[in-house]
PDB file of C-alpha atoms in Angstrom:
ATOM      1  CA  MET A  25      -0.998 -18.696  -3.068  1.00  0.00           C
ATOM      2  CA  ALA A  26      -3.886 -16.916  -5.023  1.00  0.00           C
ATOM      3  CA  ASN A  27      -3.913 -13.315  -3.653  1.00  0.00           C
ATOM      4  CA  ARG A  28      -7.506 -12.619  -1.808  1.00  0.00           C
ATOM      5  CA  ILE A  29      -6.954  -8.738  -2.668  1.00  0.00           C
ATOM      6  CA  ARG A  30      -6.792  -9.539  -6.268  1.00  0.00           C
ATOM      7  CA  ALA A  31      -9.957 -11.754  -5.405  1.00  0.00           C
ATOM      8  CA  LEU A  32     -11.734  -8.749  -3.445  1.00  0.00           C
ATOM      9  CA  TRP A  33     -11.214  -6.439  -6.283  1.00  0.00           C
ATOM     10  CA  ARG A  34     -13.057  -8.672  -8.434  1.00  0.00           C
ATOM     11  CA  GLU A  35     -16.032  -8.831  -6.889  1.00  0.00           C
ATOM     12  CA  GLY A  36     -16.029  -4.885  -5.532  1.00  0.00           C
ATOM     13  CA  GLN A  37     -15.290  -5.281  -2.575  1.00  0.00           C
ATOM     14  CA  ALA A  38     -12.985  -2.510  -1.059  1.00  0.00           C
ATOM     15  CA  ALA A  39      -9.565  -4.047   0.937  1.00  0.00           C
ATOM     16  CA  ILE A  40      -9.128  -2.490   4.329  1.00  0.00           C
ATOM     17  CA  ASN A  41      -5.952  -2.544   4.614  1.00  0.00           C
ATOM     18  CA  GLY A  42      -3.650  -2.120   8.371  1.00  0.00           C
ATOM     19  CA  TRP A  43       0.394  -0.312   8.299  1.00  0.00           C
ATOM     20  CA  LEU A  44       2.937  -2.024  10.043  1.00  0.00           C
ATOM     21  CA  ALA A  45       5.382   0.892  10.930  1.00  0.00           C
ATOM     22  CA  ILE A  46       6.446  -1.236  14.180  1.00  0.00           C
ATOM     23  CA  PRO A  47       9.723  -3.561  13.967  1.00  0.00           C
ATOM     24  CA  SER A  48       8.122  -6.290  15.452  1.00  0.00           C
ATOM     25  CA  GLY A  49       6.913  -9.678  14.786  1.00  0.00           C
ATOM     26  CA  PHE A  50       4.441  -9.182  17.774  1.00  0.00           C
ATOM     27  CA  ALA A  51       3.398  -6.681  16.886  1.00  0.00           C
ATOM     28  CA  ALA A  52       2.249  -7.550  13.553  1.00  0.00           C
ATOM     29  CA  GLU A  53       0.818 -10.828  14.923  1.00  0.00           C
ATOM     30  CA  THR A  54      -1.340  -8.729  16.517  1.00  0.00           C
ATOM     31  CA  MET A  55      -2.384  -6.571  14.050  1.00  0.00           C
ATOM     32  CA  ALA A  56      -3.484  -9.334  11.711  1.00  0.00           C
ATOM     33  CA  GLN A  57      -5.788 -11.319  14.380  1.00  0.00           C
ATOM     34  CA  ALA A  58      -7.960  -7.440  14.205  1.00  0.00           C
ATOM     35  CA  GLY A  59      -9.275  -8.903  10.908  1.00  0.00           C
ATOM     36  CA  TRP A  60      -7.790  -6.717   7.833  1.00  0.00           C
ATOM     37  CA  ASP A  61      -7.131  -8.490   4.519  1.00  0.00           C
ATOM     38  CA  SER A  62      -4.275  -6.868   3.987  1.00  0.00           C
ATOM     39  CA  LEU A  63      -0.623  -5.541   6.120  1.00  0.00           C
ATOM     40  CA  THR A  64       1.601  -3.418   4.978  1.00  0.00           C
ATOM     41  CA  VAL A  65       5.065  -2.847   6.084  1.00  0.00           C
ATOM     42  CA  ASP A  66       6.239   0.002   5.373  1.00  0.00           C
ATOM     43  CA  LEU A  67      10.102  -0.164   5.623  1.00  0.00           C
ATOM     44  CA  GLN A  68      10.167   4.335   4.101  1.00  0.00           C
ATOM     45  CA  HIS A  69       8.807   6.348   7.253  1.00  0.00           C
ATOM     46  CA  GLY A  70       8.785   3.543   9.777  1.00  0.00           C
ATOM     47  CA  VAL A  71      11.027   1.694  12.001  1.00  0.00           C
ATOM     48  CA  GLN A  72      10.795  -1.119  10.194  1.00  0.00           C
ATOM     49  CA  ASP A  73      14.472  -2.651   7.898  1.00  0.00           C
ATOM     50  CA  TYR A  74      15.120  -5.774   5.996  1.00  0.00           C
ATOM     51  CA  LEU A  75      15.200  -8.086   9.203  1.00  0.00           C
ATOM     52  CA  SER A  76      12.353  -7.193  11.265  1.00  0.00           C
ATOM     53  CA  ALA A  77       9.411  -7.041   7.587  1.00  0.00           C
ATOM     54  CA  VAL A  78      10.833 -10.453   7.286  1.00  0.00           C
ATOM     55  CA  ALA A  79       9.622 -11.456  10.705  1.00  0.00           C
ATOM     56  CA  CYS A  80       6.294 -10.117  10.167  1.00  0.00           C
ATOM     57  CA  PHE A  81       5.105 -11.497   7.277  1.00  0.00           C
ATOM     58  CA  GLN A  82       6.344 -13.842   9.373  1.00  0.00           C
ATOM     59  CA  ALA A  83       4.321 -13.161  12.177  1.00  0.00           C
ATOM     60  CA  ILE A  84       1.470 -13.113   9.728  1.00  0.00           C
ATOM     61  CA  GLN A  85       1.812 -15.890   7.803  1.00  0.00           C
ATOM     62  CA  PRO A  86      -0.723 -18.344   9.749  1.00  0.00           C
ATOM     63  CA  HIS A  87      -3.573 -15.317   9.455  1.00  0.00           C
ATOM     64  CA  PRO A  88      -5.657 -14.989   6.553  1.00  0.00           C
ATOM     65  CA  VAL A  89      -4.943 -11.791   5.729  1.00  0.00           C
ATOM     66  CA  VAL A  90      -2.285 -10.557   2.209  1.00  0.00           C
ATOM     67  CA  PRO A  91       1.237  -9.416   3.911  1.00  0.00           C
ATOM     68  CA  LEU A  92       2.061  -6.169   1.833  1.00  0.00           C
ATOM     69  CA  ALA A  93       5.940  -3.714   1.646  1.00  0.00           C
ATOM     70  CA  ARG A  94       6.480  -0.399   1.254  1.00  0.00           C
ATOM     71  CA  ALA A  95       9.252  -0.247  -0.400  1.00  0.00           C
ATOM     72  CA  PRO A  96      11.464   2.549   0.109  1.00  0.00           C
ATOM     73  CA  TRP A  97      12.210   3.025  -2.201  1.00  0.00           C
ATOM     74  CA  ASN A  98      12.058   2.732  -6.709  1.00  0.00           C
ATOM     75  CA  GLU A  99      15.310   0.476  -6.435  1.00  0.00           C
ATOM     76  CA  PRO A 100      15.235  -3.242  -7.376  1.00  0.00           C
ATOM     77  CA  GLY A 101      17.821  -4.877  -5.145  1.00  0.00           C
ATOM     78  CA  ILE A 102      15.342  -4.391  -1.828  1.00  0.00           C
ATOM     79  CA  ILE A 103      12.280  -4.653  -4.004  1.00  0.00           C
ATOM     80  CA  GLY A 104      13.508  -8.027  -5.330  1.00  0.00           C
ATOM     81  CA  LYS A 105      14.248  -8.798  -1.335  1.00  0.00           C
ATOM     82  CA  LEU A 106      11.053  -7.181   0.028  1.00  0.00           C
ATOM     83  CA  LEU A 107       9.145  -9.975  -2.426  1.00  0.00           C
ATOM     84  CA  ASP A 108      11.154 -13.099  -2.271  1.00  0.00           C
ATOM     85  CA  ALA A 109      11.133 -12.192   1.388  1.00  0.00           C
ATOM     86  CA  GLY A 110       6.971 -13.381   1.575  1.00  0.00           C
ATOM     87  CA  ALA A 111       5.907  -9.707   0.515  1.00  0.00           C
ATOM     88  CA  MET A 112       2.535 -10.533  -2.045  1.00  0.00           C
ATOM     89  CA  GLY A 113       2.814  -6.876  -3.003  1.00  0.00           C
ATOM     90  CA  ILE A 114       4.838  -3.497  -2.873  1.00  0.00           C
ATOM     91  CA  ILE A 115       3.706  -0.308  -2.943  1.00  0.00           C
ATOM     92  CA  GLY A 116       6.246   2.072  -4.400  1.00  0.00           C
ATOM     93  CA  PRO A 117       6.705   5.542  -3.582  1.00  0.00           C
ATOM     94  CA  MET A 118       7.411   9.012  -5.782  1.00  0.00           C
ATOM     95  CA  ILE A 119       6.460   6.986  -8.795  1.00  0.00           C
ATOM     96  CA  ASP A 120       6.977  10.849 -11.164  1.00  0.00           C
ATOM     97  CA  SER A 121       7.459   9.679 -14.790  1.00  0.00           C
ATOM     98  CA  PRO A 122       6.221   6.957 -17.121  1.00  0.00           C
ATOM     99  CA  ALA A 123      10.489   6.364 -16.872  1.00  0.00           C
ATOM    100  CA  ASP A 124       9.985   5.556 -12.851  1.00  0.00           C
ATOM    101  CA  ALA A 125       6.654   3.564 -13.330  1.00  0.00           C
ATOM    102  CA  ARG A 126       8.604   1.048 -15.169  1.00  0.00           C
ATOM    103  CA  ALA A 127      10.857   0.324 -13.849  1.00  0.00           C
ATOM    104  CA  PHE A 128       9.119   0.222 -10.587  1.00  0.00           C
ATOM    105  CA  VAL A 129       6.842  -3.125 -13.295  1.00  0.00           C
ATOM    106  CA  ALA A 130      10.361  -4.386 -14.451  1.00  0.00           C
ATOM    107  CA  ALA A 131      11.590  -4.458 -10.679  1.00  0.00           C
ATOM    108  CA  CYS A 132       8.141  -6.713  -9.104  1.00  0.00           C
ATOM    109  CA  ARG A 133       7.695  -8.630 -12.056  1.00  0.00           C
ATOM    110  CA  TYR A 134       9.849 -11.536 -13.803  1.00  0.00           C
ATOM    111  CA  PRO A 135      10.456 -12.138 -17.293  1.00  0.00           C
ATOM    112  CA  PRO A 136       9.547 -11.721 -19.975  1.00  0.00           C
ATOM    113  CA  LEU A 137       7.257  -8.823 -18.267  1.00  0.00           C
ATOM    114  CA  GLY A 138      10.285  -7.551 -16.492  1.00  0.00           C
ATOM    115  CA  ARG A 139      13.719  -7.940 -14.236  1.00  0.00           C
ATOM    116  CA  ARG A 140      13.385  -9.898 -10.792  1.00  0.00           C
ATOM    117  CA  SER A 141      15.955 -11.813 -10.515  1.00  0.00           C
ATOM    118  CA  VAL A 142      15.258 -15.144  -9.737  1.00  0.00           C
ATOM    119  CA  GLY A 143      15.651 -16.948  -6.010  1.00  0.00           C
ATOM    120  CA  PRO A 144      12.003 -16.629  -3.557  1.00  0.00           C
ATOM    121  CA  ILE A 145      14.205 -17.707  -0.514  1.00  0.00           C
ATOM    122  CA  ARG A 146      11.599 -17.861   1.074  1.00  0.00           C
ATOM    123  CA  ALA A 147       8.091 -17.031  -1.054  1.00  0.00           C
ATOM    124  CA  GLY A 148       8.841 -20.077  -2.542  1.00  0.00           C
ATOM    125  CA  ILE A 149       9.122 -21.834   0.159  1.00  0.00           C
ATOM    126  CA  TYR A 150       5.218 -21.921   0.598  1.00  0.00           C
ATOM    127  CA  GLY A 151       2.538 -24.242  -1.194  1.00  0.00           C
ATOM    128  CA  GLU A 152       3.657 -26.743  -4.734  1.00  0.00           C
ATOM    129  CA  PRO A 153       7.273 -26.475  -5.283  1.00  0.00           C
ATOM    130  CA  GLY A 154       7.931 -24.329  -8.040  1.00  0.00           C
ATOM    131  CA  GLY A 155       4.353 -23.254  -7.596  1.00  0.00           C
ATOM    132  CA  TYR A 156       5.793 -19.440  -6.773  1.00  0.00           C
ATOM    133  CA  LEU A 157       7.203 -19.353  -9.977  1.00  0.00           C
ATOM    134  CA  ALA A 158       4.583 -19.989 -11.991  1.00  0.00           C
ATOM    135  CA  THR A 159       2.011 -18.150 -10.159  1.00  0.00           C
ATOM    136  CA  ALA A 160       3.859 -14.882  -9.300  1.00  0.00           C
ATOM    137  CA  ASN A 161       3.471 -12.375 -12.652  1.00  0.00           C
ATOM    138  CA  GLU A 162       0.030 -12.663 -12.226  1.00  0.00           C
ATOM    139  CA  GLU A 163      -0.722 -12.468  -8.115  1.00  0.00           C
ATOM    140  CA  ILE A 164       2.212  -9.941  -7.124  1.00  0.00           C
ATOM    141  CA  LEU A 165       0.257  -6.391  -7.179  1.00  0.00           C
ATOM    142  CA  VAL A 166       2.478  -4.262  -7.849  1.00  0.00           C
ATOM    143  CA  ILE A 167       1.175  -0.719  -6.635  1.00  0.00           C
ATOM    144  CA  PRO A 168       2.532   2.852  -7.345  1.00  0.00           C
ATOM    145  CA  MET A 169       2.251   5.734  -5.499  1.00  0.00           C
ATOM    146  CA  VAL A 170       0.679   8.530  -6.800  1.00  0.00           C
ATOM    147  CA  GLU A 171       2.853  11.657  -4.724  1.00  0.00           C
ATOM    148  CA  THR A 172       3.921  14.958  -6.323  1.00  0.00           C
ATOM    149  CA  ARG A 173       3.116  17.414  -9.198  1.00  0.00           C
ATOM    150  CA  GLY A 174       5.016  15.320 -11.658  1.00  0.00           C
ATOM    151  CA  ALA A 175       2.395  12.087 -10.641  1.00  0.00           C
ATOM    152  CA  LEU A 176      -0.439  13.911 -10.748  1.00  0.00           C
ATOM    153  CA  GLU A 177       1.349  15.731 -14.889  1.00  0.00           C
ATOM    154  CA  GLN A 178       1.625  12.631 -16.409  1.00  0.00           C
ATOM    155  CA  LEU A 179      -0.598  10.625 -14.698  1.00  0.00           C
ATOM    156  CA  ASP A 180      -2.762   9.033 -17.898  1.00  0.00           C
ATOM    157  CA  ALA A 181       0.797   7.738 -19.264  1.00  0.00           C
ATOM    158  CA  ILE A 182       1.222   6.405 -15.485  1.00  0.00           C
ATOM    159  CA  LEU A 183      -1.305   4.993 -15.804  1.00  0.00           C
ATOM    160  CA  ASP A 184      -0.903   3.714 -18.956  1.00  0.00           C
ATOM    161  CA  THR A 185       1.930   1.969 -18.324  1.00  0.00           C
ATOM    162  CA  PRO A 186       2.004  -2.119 -18.886  1.00  0.00           C
ATOM    163  CA  GLY A 187       1.362  -4.007 -15.219  1.00  0.00           C
ATOM    164  CA  ILE A 188       0.679  -2.149 -12.738  1.00  0.00           C
ATOM    165  CA  ASP A 189      -2.479  -2.762 -11.005  1.00  0.00           C
ATOM    166  CA  ALA A 190      -3.715  -0.057  -8.584  1.00  0.00           C
ATOM    167  CA  VAL A 191      -2.182   2.627  -7.779  1.00  0.00           C
ATOM    168  CA  TYR A 192      -2.255   4.502  -3.788  1.00  0.00           C
ATOM    169  CA  VAL A 193      -2.245   8.309  -3.056  1.00  0.00           C
ATOM    170  CA  GLY A 194      -0.665   9.940  -1.066  1.00  0.00           C
ATOM    171  CA  PRO A 195      -2.413  12.448   0.437  1.00  0.00           C
ATOM    172  CA  ASN A 196       0.767  14.298   3.264  1.00  0.00           C
ATOM    173  CA  ASP A 197       2.366  15.041   0.197  1.00  0.00           C
ATOM    174  CA  LEU A 198       0.701  14.869  -2.893  1.00  0.00           C
ATOM    175  CA  GLY A 199      -1.473  17.426  -0.401  1.00  0.00           C
ATOM    176  CA  PHE A 200       1.226  19.035   0.519  1.00  0.00           C
ATOM    177  CA  ALA A 201       2.837  19.632  -3.332  1.00  0.00           C
ATOM    178  CA  LEU A 202       0.291  20.675  -4.379  1.00  0.00           C
ATOM    179  CA  GLY A 203       0.678  24.318  -1.575  1.00  0.00           C
ATOM    180  CA  PHE A 204      -1.706  22.688   1.269  1.00  0.00           C
ATOM    181  CA  PRO A 205       0.381  21.237   4.751  1.00  0.00           C
ATOM    182  CA  PRO A 206       0.171  17.308   4.876  1.00  0.00           C
ATOM    183  CA  ARG A 207      -2.376  15.651   6.423  1.00  0.00           C
ATOM    184  CA  LEU A 208      -4.606  12.640   6.104  1.00  0.00           C
ATOM    185  CA  ASP A 209      -8.014  13.186   5.091  1.00  0.00           C
ATOM    186  CA  ARG A 210      -8.755  16.271   3.343  1.00  0.00           C
ATOM    187  CA  GLU A 211     -11.213  18.349   2.503  1.00  0.00           C
ATOM    188  CA  GLU A 212      -9.978  20.946   0.213  1.00  0.00           C
ATOM    189  CA  PRO A 213     -12.292  20.741  -2.755  1.00  0.00           C
ATOM    190  CA  GLU A 214      -9.141  21.385  -4.493  1.00  0.00           C
ATOM    191  CA  MET A 215      -7.999  17.741  -3.196  1.00  0.00           C
ATOM    192  CA  LEU A 216     -11.494  16.135  -3.343  1.00  0.00           C
ATOM    193  CA  ARG A 217     -11.485  17.315  -7.290  1.00  0.00           C
ATOM    194  CA  VAL A 218      -7.544  15.787  -7.658  1.00  0.00           C
ATOM    195  CA  TYR A 219      -9.388  11.586  -5.865  1.00  0.00           C
ATOM    196  CA  GLU A 220     -12.633  12.372  -8.304  1.00  0.00           C
ATOM    197  CA  ARG A 221      -9.436  12.267 -11.785  1.00  0.00           C
ATOM    198  CA  ILE A 222      -7.847  10.318 -10.196  1.00  0.00           C
ATOM    199  CA  LEU A 223     -10.342   7.324  -9.655  1.00  0.00           C
ATOM    200  CA  GLU A 224     -11.974   8.143 -13.672  1.00  0.00           C
ATOM    201  CA  ALA A 225      -8.710   7.417 -14.884  1.00  0.00           C
ATOM    202  CA  CYS A 226      -8.179   5.016 -12.774  1.00  0.00           C
ATOM    203  CA  GLY A 227     -12.068   3.931 -13.444  1.00  0.00           C
ATOM    204  CA  ARG A 228     -11.635   4.200 -17.922  1.00  0.00           C
ATOM    205  CA  ARG A 229      -8.345   1.648 -16.844  1.00  0.00           C
ATOM    206  CA  GLY A 230      -9.835  -0.706 -14.801  1.00  0.00           C
ATOM    207  CA  VAL A 231      -7.023   0.088 -12.351  1.00  0.00           C
ATOM    208  CA  ILE A 232      -7.527   0.362  -8.498  1.00  0.00           C
ATOM    209  CA  ALA A 233      -7.170   3.517  -6.756  1.00  0.00           C
ATOM    210  CA  GLY A 234      -6.140   3.495  -2.956  1.00  0.00           C
ATOM    211  CA  LEU A 235      -5.250   5.886  -0.884  1.00  0.00           C
ATOM    212  CA  HIS A 236      -4.144   6.102   3.267  1.00  0.00           C
ATOM    213  CA  ASN A 237      -6.834   7.671   5.619  1.00  0.00           C
ATOM    214  CA  ALA A 238      -7.010   8.845   9.125  1.00  0.00           C
ATOM    215  CA  GLU A 239     -10.623   8.417  10.456  1.00  0.00           C
ATOM    216  CA  PRO A 240     -13.112   5.496   9.208  1.00  0.00           C
ATOM    217  CA  ALA A 241     -15.731   7.326   8.267  1.00  0.00           C
ATOM    218  CA  TYR A 242     -14.047   9.214   6.249  1.00  0.00           C
ATOM    219  CA  ALA A 243     -12.238   5.696   4.611  1.00  0.00           C
ATOM    220  CA  ARG A 244     -16.484   4.834   4.242  1.00  0.00           C
ATOM    221  CA  ARG A 245     -16.637   8.343   2.911  1.00  0.00           C
ATOM    222  CA  MET A 246     -13.219   7.475   0.556  1.00  0.00           C
ATOM    223  CA  ILE A 247     -14.532   3.513   0.047  1.00  0.00           C
ATOM    224  CA  ALA A 248     -18.515   5.021  -1.717  1.00  0.00           C
ATOM    225  CA  MET A 249     -16.538   8.051  -3.931  1.00  0.00           C
ATOM    226  CA  GLY A 250     -14.405   4.516  -5.426  1.00  0.00           C
ATOM    227  CA  PHE A 251     -11.573   4.124  -3.936  1.00  0.00           C
ATOM    228  CA  ARG A 252     -10.657   0.339  -3.079  1.00  0.00           C
ATOM    229  CA  LEU A 253      -7.965   0.190  -1.088  1.00  0.00           C
ATOM    230  CA  VAL A 254      -8.177   1.924   2.018  1.00  0.00           C
ATOM    231  CA  THR A 255      -5.624   1.939   4.535  1.00  0.00           C
ATOM    232  CA  LEU A 256      -6.122   3.242   8.529  1.00  0.00           C
ATOM    233  CA  GLN A 257      -3.157   5.202  10.361  1.00  0.00           C
ATOM    234  CA  ASN A 258      -0.369   2.272  11.128  1.00  0.00           C
ATOM    235  CA  ASP A 259       0.053   0.483  14.431  1.00  0.00           C
ATOM    236  CA  SER A 260       1.994   2.873  16.854  1.00  0.00           C
ATOM    237  CA  THR A 261      -0.607   5.338  15.794  1.00  0.00           C
ATOM    238  CA  LEU A 262      -3.455   2.910  16.881  1.00  0.00           C
ATOM    239  CA  LEU A 263      -1.186   2.050  19.914  1.00  0.00           C
ATOM    240  CA  LEU A 264      -1.097   5.431  20.941  1.00  0.00           C
ATOM    241  CA  LYS A 265      -4.457   6.485  20.351  1.00  0.00           C
ATOM    242  CA  ALA A 266      -5.551   3.284  23.026  1.00  0.00           C
ATOM    243  CA  ALA A 267      -3.513   4.203  26.060  1.00  0.00           C
ATOM    244  CA  ARG A 268      -3.869   8.029  25.711  1.00  0.00           C
ATOM    245  CA  ALA A 269      -7.841   6.760  25.815  1.00  0.00           C
ATOM    246  CA  VAL A 270      -6.680   4.005  28.269  1.00  0.00           C
ATOM    247  CA  VAL A 271      -4.962   6.733  31.080  1.00  0.00           C
ATOM    248  CA  ARG A 272      -7.602   9.486  30.682  1.00  0.00           C
ATOM    249  CA  ALA A 273     -10.509   7.669  31.353  1.00  0.00           C
ATOM    250  CA  THR A 274      -8.548   6.201  34.373  1.00  0.00           C
ATOM    251  CA  ARG A 275      -8.315   9.823  34.934  1.00  0.00           C
ATOM    252  CA  GLY A 276     -11.514  10.601  34.094  1.00  0.00           C
ATOM    253  CA  GLU A 277     -10.959  12.995  31.709  1.00  0.00           C
TER     254      GLU A 277
END
């Protein structure tokens, strides 16, 4: 169960991540054919639930795409279930402190590195018998979000938490917390300086930095800046944009 995202990062490359808000295995199957390196099932702000997440993981499975999930909260029960269902990494929202980060890592890692309970009901049926348990702690990605004032104030301590592989910047919440309107592709000098600070702190520790983006050109800029996990919008937004473009073009607008 080697995680292809880890391989990309070892080579210094960025992973291009898709985002699944639509609770549909068919939508996930369609997205999985678009060339993404990974697809994240969003249980925080999407309309996904646990069973729709399982269906999405099943749809992604035949394709060379790494299945990830954003948990609805830093709660070990749902984090463990998402990993048991086949997620190869968890993005954890609203991580405000080192204590939050430690709890998040513990929910994602088996002992002795954490407190995850053994029972990979779906994830464990692939590959060699027992292979999942032997490699899960090495391959699963633990990705807390940096999206609050508290996270920025305690950034170094959060990044020093053993077991963290990457952090994921949420521009909407982070900008909102710092007094700016929510939006994705931020251009405020203050926000860009925050990004630089996060990248510098991650670079000193060998931690990957990720970022949610709206437009491909902005995502390319962020890759050049140093981000190594870039997400583009989500499936529902992409569907709406494509549908609007087709309708407008047909009307000659």
